[in-house]
Amino acid sequence: VLAEEALKASQDYARSIIDSSLDMIVAVDKDRKIIEFNKASQEAFGYSSEEVIGKHVNILYADVKEGVAVHQKTVEKNQEIHEVFNRRKNGEVFPSFLSAAVLRDAGGEEIGVMGISRDITDRKRAEEAIQRNLERIRTLHDIEMAIASTLDLNTVLHLFLEKIDRLFHYAAVTVSLVGSETGDLVPVACRNLNE
């Protein structure tokens, strides 16, 4: 009786840890059928536990081939760390950082795979914003270097329009200078626009 109570207490403790985790925890059996789907997974994917337990894990991947590849690498190496694209119940695709490991029974036999993952959508957006800002800084630097290296207006304008086009694809750009006599704006160069 004491052993049964200790086992139940241990199972309750493990369940509490799994359900209180902020990371998604999904475990599959050897046939890649879902056997564990914690609360964080339910929130991230939009499925209830009842909807996915016993279903093939492919429903959680944006690309089924990627899911198969991650599973194979995990089984071959006993563990795998990988960025993957998942699919929510509503069809939305999101990136996650996955750490997967083989599950074994007391005798050391493989019984499945467990993955712990985190939605990295916000991190990816931040990385993309940083890349865009770096590209803008590089472009401004290139324009500054061109202006400093030549006094030929046509050369500077051509480079300026080329760099602006890299930053704002398909944007119509025109450059106008203030006329010295009239003070009016006089167009001197354009791109993606009929002169």
Tab-separated table of C-alpha atoms in Angstrom:
chain	number	residue	atom	x	y	z
A	1	VAL	CA	0.000	0.000	0.000
A	2	LEU	CA	2.829	2.407	0.866
A	3	ALA	CA	4.582	1.582	-2.398
A	4	GLU	CA	1.392	2.298	-4.361
A	5	GLU	CA	0.921	5.619	-2.540
A	6	ALA	CA	4.549	6.560	-3.201
A	7	LEU	CA	4.148	5.685	-6.894
A	8	LYS	CA	0.956	7.751	-7.164
A	9	ALA	CA	2.617	10.695	-5.373
A	10	SER	CA	5.567	10.429	-7.762
A	11	GLN	CA	3.249	10.350	-10.797
A	12	ASP	CA	1.254	13.328	-9.470
A	13	TYR	CA	4.507	15.226	-8.927
A	14	ALA	CA	5.690	14.495	-12.483
A	15	ARG	CA	2.289	15.518	-13.899
A	16	SER	CA	2.464	18.790	-11.918
A	17	ILE	CA	5.901	19.596	-13.362
A	18	ILE	CA	4.817	18.799	-16.925
A	19	ASP	CA	1.621	20.839	-16.699
A	20	SER	CA	3.242	23.842	-15.011
A	21	SER	CA	6.008	24.089	-17.624
A	22	LEU	CA	5.932	27.244	-19.743
A	23	ASP	CA	7.481	25.219	-22.573
A	24	MET	CA	5.510	22.914	-24.830
A	25	ILE	CA	6.055	19.258	-23.915
A	26	VAL	CA	4.926	16.653	-26.430
A	27	ALA	CA	5.767	12.953	-26.252
A	28	VAL	CA	5.101	10.327	-28.893
A	29	ASP	CA	5.258	6.545	-28.902
A	30	LYS	CA	7.326	4.468	-31.357
A	31	ASP	CA	4.631	4.946	-34.029
A	32	ARG	CA	4.858	8.739	-33.509
A	33	LYS	CA	1.378	8.850	-31.976
A	34	ILE	CA	0.996	11.579	-29.351
A	35	ILE	CA	0.939	10.275	-25.764
A	36	GLU	CA	1.694	13.516	-23.874
A	37	PHE	CA	0.498	17.044	-24.631
A	38	ASN	CA	0.897	19.508	-21.753
A	39	LYS	CA	-1.026	22.717	-21.056
A	40	ALA	CA	1.575	24.947	-22.756
A	41	SER	CA	1.204	22.790	-25.890
A	42	GLN	CA	-2.569	23.116	-25.741
A	43	GLU	CA	-2.294	26.907	-25.536
A	44	ALA	CA	0.317	27.183	-28.302
A	45	PHE	CA	-1.279	24.777	-30.784
A	46	GLY	CA	-4.935	25.441	-29.982
A	47	TYR	CA	-5.809	21.752	-29.548
A	48	SER	CA	-7.138	20.203	-26.353
A	49	SER	CA	-5.276	17.197	-25.039
A	50	GLU	CA	-8.230	14.978	-25.944
A	51	GLU	CA	-8.088	16.139	-29.580
A	52	VAL	CA	-4.494	15.019	-30.107
A	53	ILE	CA	-3.772	12.101	-27.785
A	54	GLY	CA	-3.472	9.040	-30.024
A	55	LYS	CA	-3.148	11.147	-33.200
A	56	HIS	CA	-0.017	11.177	-35.365
A	57	VAL	CA	2.379	13.997	-34.479
A	58	ASN	CA	2.422	15.136	-38.138
A	59	ILE	CA	-0.602	17.338	-37.377
A	60	LEU	CA	1.718	19.610	-35.388
A	61	TYR	CA	4.287	20.152	-38.164
A	62	ALA	CA	4.030	22.687	-40.979
A	63	ASP	CA	6.140	20.327	-43.102
A	64	VAL	CA	5.617	16.601	-42.504
A	65	LYS	CA	9.050	15.810	-44.029
A	66	GLU	CA	10.714	18.071	-41.466
A	67	GLY	CA	8.951	16.196	-38.659
A	68	VAL	CA	10.128	12.847	-40.023
A	69	ALA	CA	13.712	14.129	-40.366
A	70	VAL	CA	13.784	15.484	-36.806
A	71	HIS	CA	12.414	12.182	-35.471
A	72	GLN	CA	15.016	10.136	-37.387
A	73	LYS	CA	17.890	12.331	-36.192
A	74	THR	CA	16.637	12.125	-32.614
A	75	VAL	CA	16.471	8.318	-32.716
A	76	GLU	CA	19.907	8.070	-34.384
A	77	LYS	CA	21.644	10.433	-31.950
A	78	ASN	CA	19.392	9.898	-28.880
A	79	GLN	CA	18.711	13.623	-28.899
A	80	GLU	CA	18.281	16.509	-31.324
A	81	ILE	CA	18.087	20.280	-31.050
A	82	HIS	CA	16.451	21.935	-34.018
A	83	GLU	CA	14.407	24.930	-35.137
A	84	VAL	CA	11.183	23.701	-36.712
A	85	PHE	CA	8.011	25.155	-38.159
A	86	ASN	CA	4.850	24.039	-36.410
A	87	ARG	CA	1.211	24.410	-37.422
A	88	ARG	CA	-1.542	25.506	-35.061
A	89	LYS	CA	-5.064	24.078	-35.199
A	90	ASN	CA	-6.180	27.227	-37.063
A	91	GLY	CA	-3.526	26.608	-39.749
A	92	GLU	CA	-1.136	29.353	-38.630
A	93	VAL	CA	2.528	28.389	-38.973
A	94	PHE	CA	4.990	29.402	-36.257
A	95	PRO	CA	8.683	28.739	-35.583
A	96	SER	CA	9.779	26.885	-32.475
A	97	PHE	CA	13.032	25.803	-30.918
A	98	LEU	CA	12.816	22.061	-30.238
A	99	SER	CA	14.908	19.884	-27.968
A	100	ALA	CA	13.990	16.220	-28.485
A	101	ALA	CA	15.210	13.076	-26.767
A	102	VAL	CA	14.499	9.365	-26.960
A	103	LEU	CA	12.297	7.946	-24.187
A	104	ARG	CA	13.353	4.551	-22.802
A	105	ASP	CA	11.721	2.089	-20.423
A	106	ALA	CA	13.396	0.660	-17.312
A	107	GLY	CA	15.107	-1.985	-19.458
A	108	GLY	CA	16.609	0.626	-21.796
A	109	GLU	CA	14.289	-0.137	-24.700
A	110	GLU	CA	13.160	2.797	-26.820
A	111	ILE	CA	9.479	3.539	-26.205
A	112	GLY	CA	9.153	6.890	-27.953
A	113	VAL	CA	10.428	10.431	-28.212
A	114	MET	CA	9.777	13.490	-26.079
A	115	GLY	CA	10.134	17.040	-27.335
A	116	ILE	CA	10.319	20.231	-25.331
A	117	SER	CA	9.889	23.324	-27.453
A	118	ARG	CA	9.361	27.051	-27.252
A	119	ASP	CA	7.552	29.376	-29.649
A	120	ILE	CA	10.236	31.727	-31.045
A	121	THR	CA	7.976	33.928	-33.182
A	122	ASP	CA	8.894	37.077	-31.235
A	123	ARG	CA	12.613	36.289	-31.414
A	124	LYS	CA	12.408	35.749	-35.188
A	125	ARG	CA	10.581	39.067	-35.644
A	126	ALA	CA	13.250	40.844	-33.588
A	127	GLU	CA	16.032	39.216	-35.648
A	128	GLU	CA	14.347	40.291	-38.886
A	129	ALA	CA	13.952	43.869	-37.594
A	130	ILE	CA	17.644	43.957	-36.663
A	131	GLN	CA	18.604	42.702	-40.139
A	132	ARG	CA	16.423	45.368	-41.797
A	133	ASN	CA	18.014	48.076	-39.637
A	134	LEU	CA	21.515	46.818	-40.441
A	135	GLU	CA	20.683	46.891	-44.154
A	136	ARG	CA	19.484	50.501	-43.814
A	137	ILE	CA	22.655	51.489	-41.988
A	138	ARG	CA	24.816	49.817	-44.666
A	139	THR	CA	22.861	51.593	-47.392
A	140	LEU	CA	23.227	54.978	-45.733
A	141	HIS	CA	26.939	54.314	-45.308
A	142	ASP	CA	27.268	53.397	-49.014
A	143	ILE	CA	25.456	56.594	-50.008
A	144	GLU	CA	27.658	58.665	-47.713
A	145	MET	CA	30.805	57.076	-49.179
A	146	ALA	CA	29.598	57.772	-52.729
A	147	ILE	CA	28.881	61.410	-51.946
A	148	ALA	CA	32.309	61.779	-50.324
A	149	SER	CA	34.112	60.082	-53.232
A	150	THR	CA	32.805	62.070	-56.201
A	151	LEU	CA	31.348	65.413	-57.095
A	152	ASP	CA	29.614	64.029	-60.170
A	153	LEU	CA	25.891	64.519	-59.502
A	154	ASN	CA	24.757	61.813	-61.938
A	155	THR	CA	26.991	59.192	-60.295
A	156	VAL	CA	25.763	60.101	-56.818
A	157	LEU	CA	22.102	60.122	-57.919
A	158	HIS	CA	22.436	56.762	-59.701
A	159	LEU	CA	23.968	55.153	-56.604
A	160	PHE	CA	21.394	56.803	-54.340
A	161	LEU	CA	18.475	55.465	-56.394
A	162	GLU	CA	20.050	52.006	-56.586
A	163	LYS	CA	20.479	51.844	-52.803
A	164	ILE	CA	16.989	53.174	-52.104
A	165	ASP	CA	15.597	50.538	-54.444
A	166	ARG	CA	17.336	47.839	-52.362
A	167	LEU	CA	15.697	49.142	-49.201
A	168	PHE	CA	12.225	49.753	-50.611
A	169	HIS	CA	11.670	47.203	-53.355
A	170	TYR	CA	9.383	48.394	-56.146
A	171	ALA	CA	9.036	51.853	-54.607
A	172	ALA	CA	8.734	54.797	-56.972
A	173	VAL	CA	11.487	57.267	-56.109
A	174	THR	CA	12.149	60.717	-57.452
A	175	VAL	CA	14.878	63.183	-56.521
A	176	SER	CA	14.267	66.892	-56.923
A	177	LEU	CA	16.608	69.789	-56.313
A	178	VAL	CA	15.685	73.339	-55.419
A	179	GLY	CA	16.196	75.601	-58.433
A	180	SER	CA	18.715	78.343	-57.606
A	181	GLU	CA	16.817	81.067	-59.462
A	182	THR	CA	13.161	80.242	-58.852
A	183	GLY	CA	13.329	78.186	-55.634
A	184	ASP	CA	11.054	75.612	-57.280
A	185	LEU	CA	11.671	71.873	-56.993
A	186	VAL	CA	13.163	70.528	-60.210
A	187	PRO	CA	13.097	66.720	-60.727
A	188	VAL	CA	16.567	65.447	-61.653
A	189	ALA	CA	16.324	61.664	-61.310
A	190	CYS	CA	13.789	58.906	-60.784
A	191	ARG	CA	13.424	55.139	-60.544
A	192	ASN	CA	10.389	52.891	-61.111
A	193	LEU	CA	8.577	55.970	-62.348
A	194	ASN	CA	7.962	57.445	-65.759
A	195	GLU	CA	9.984	60.654	-66.005
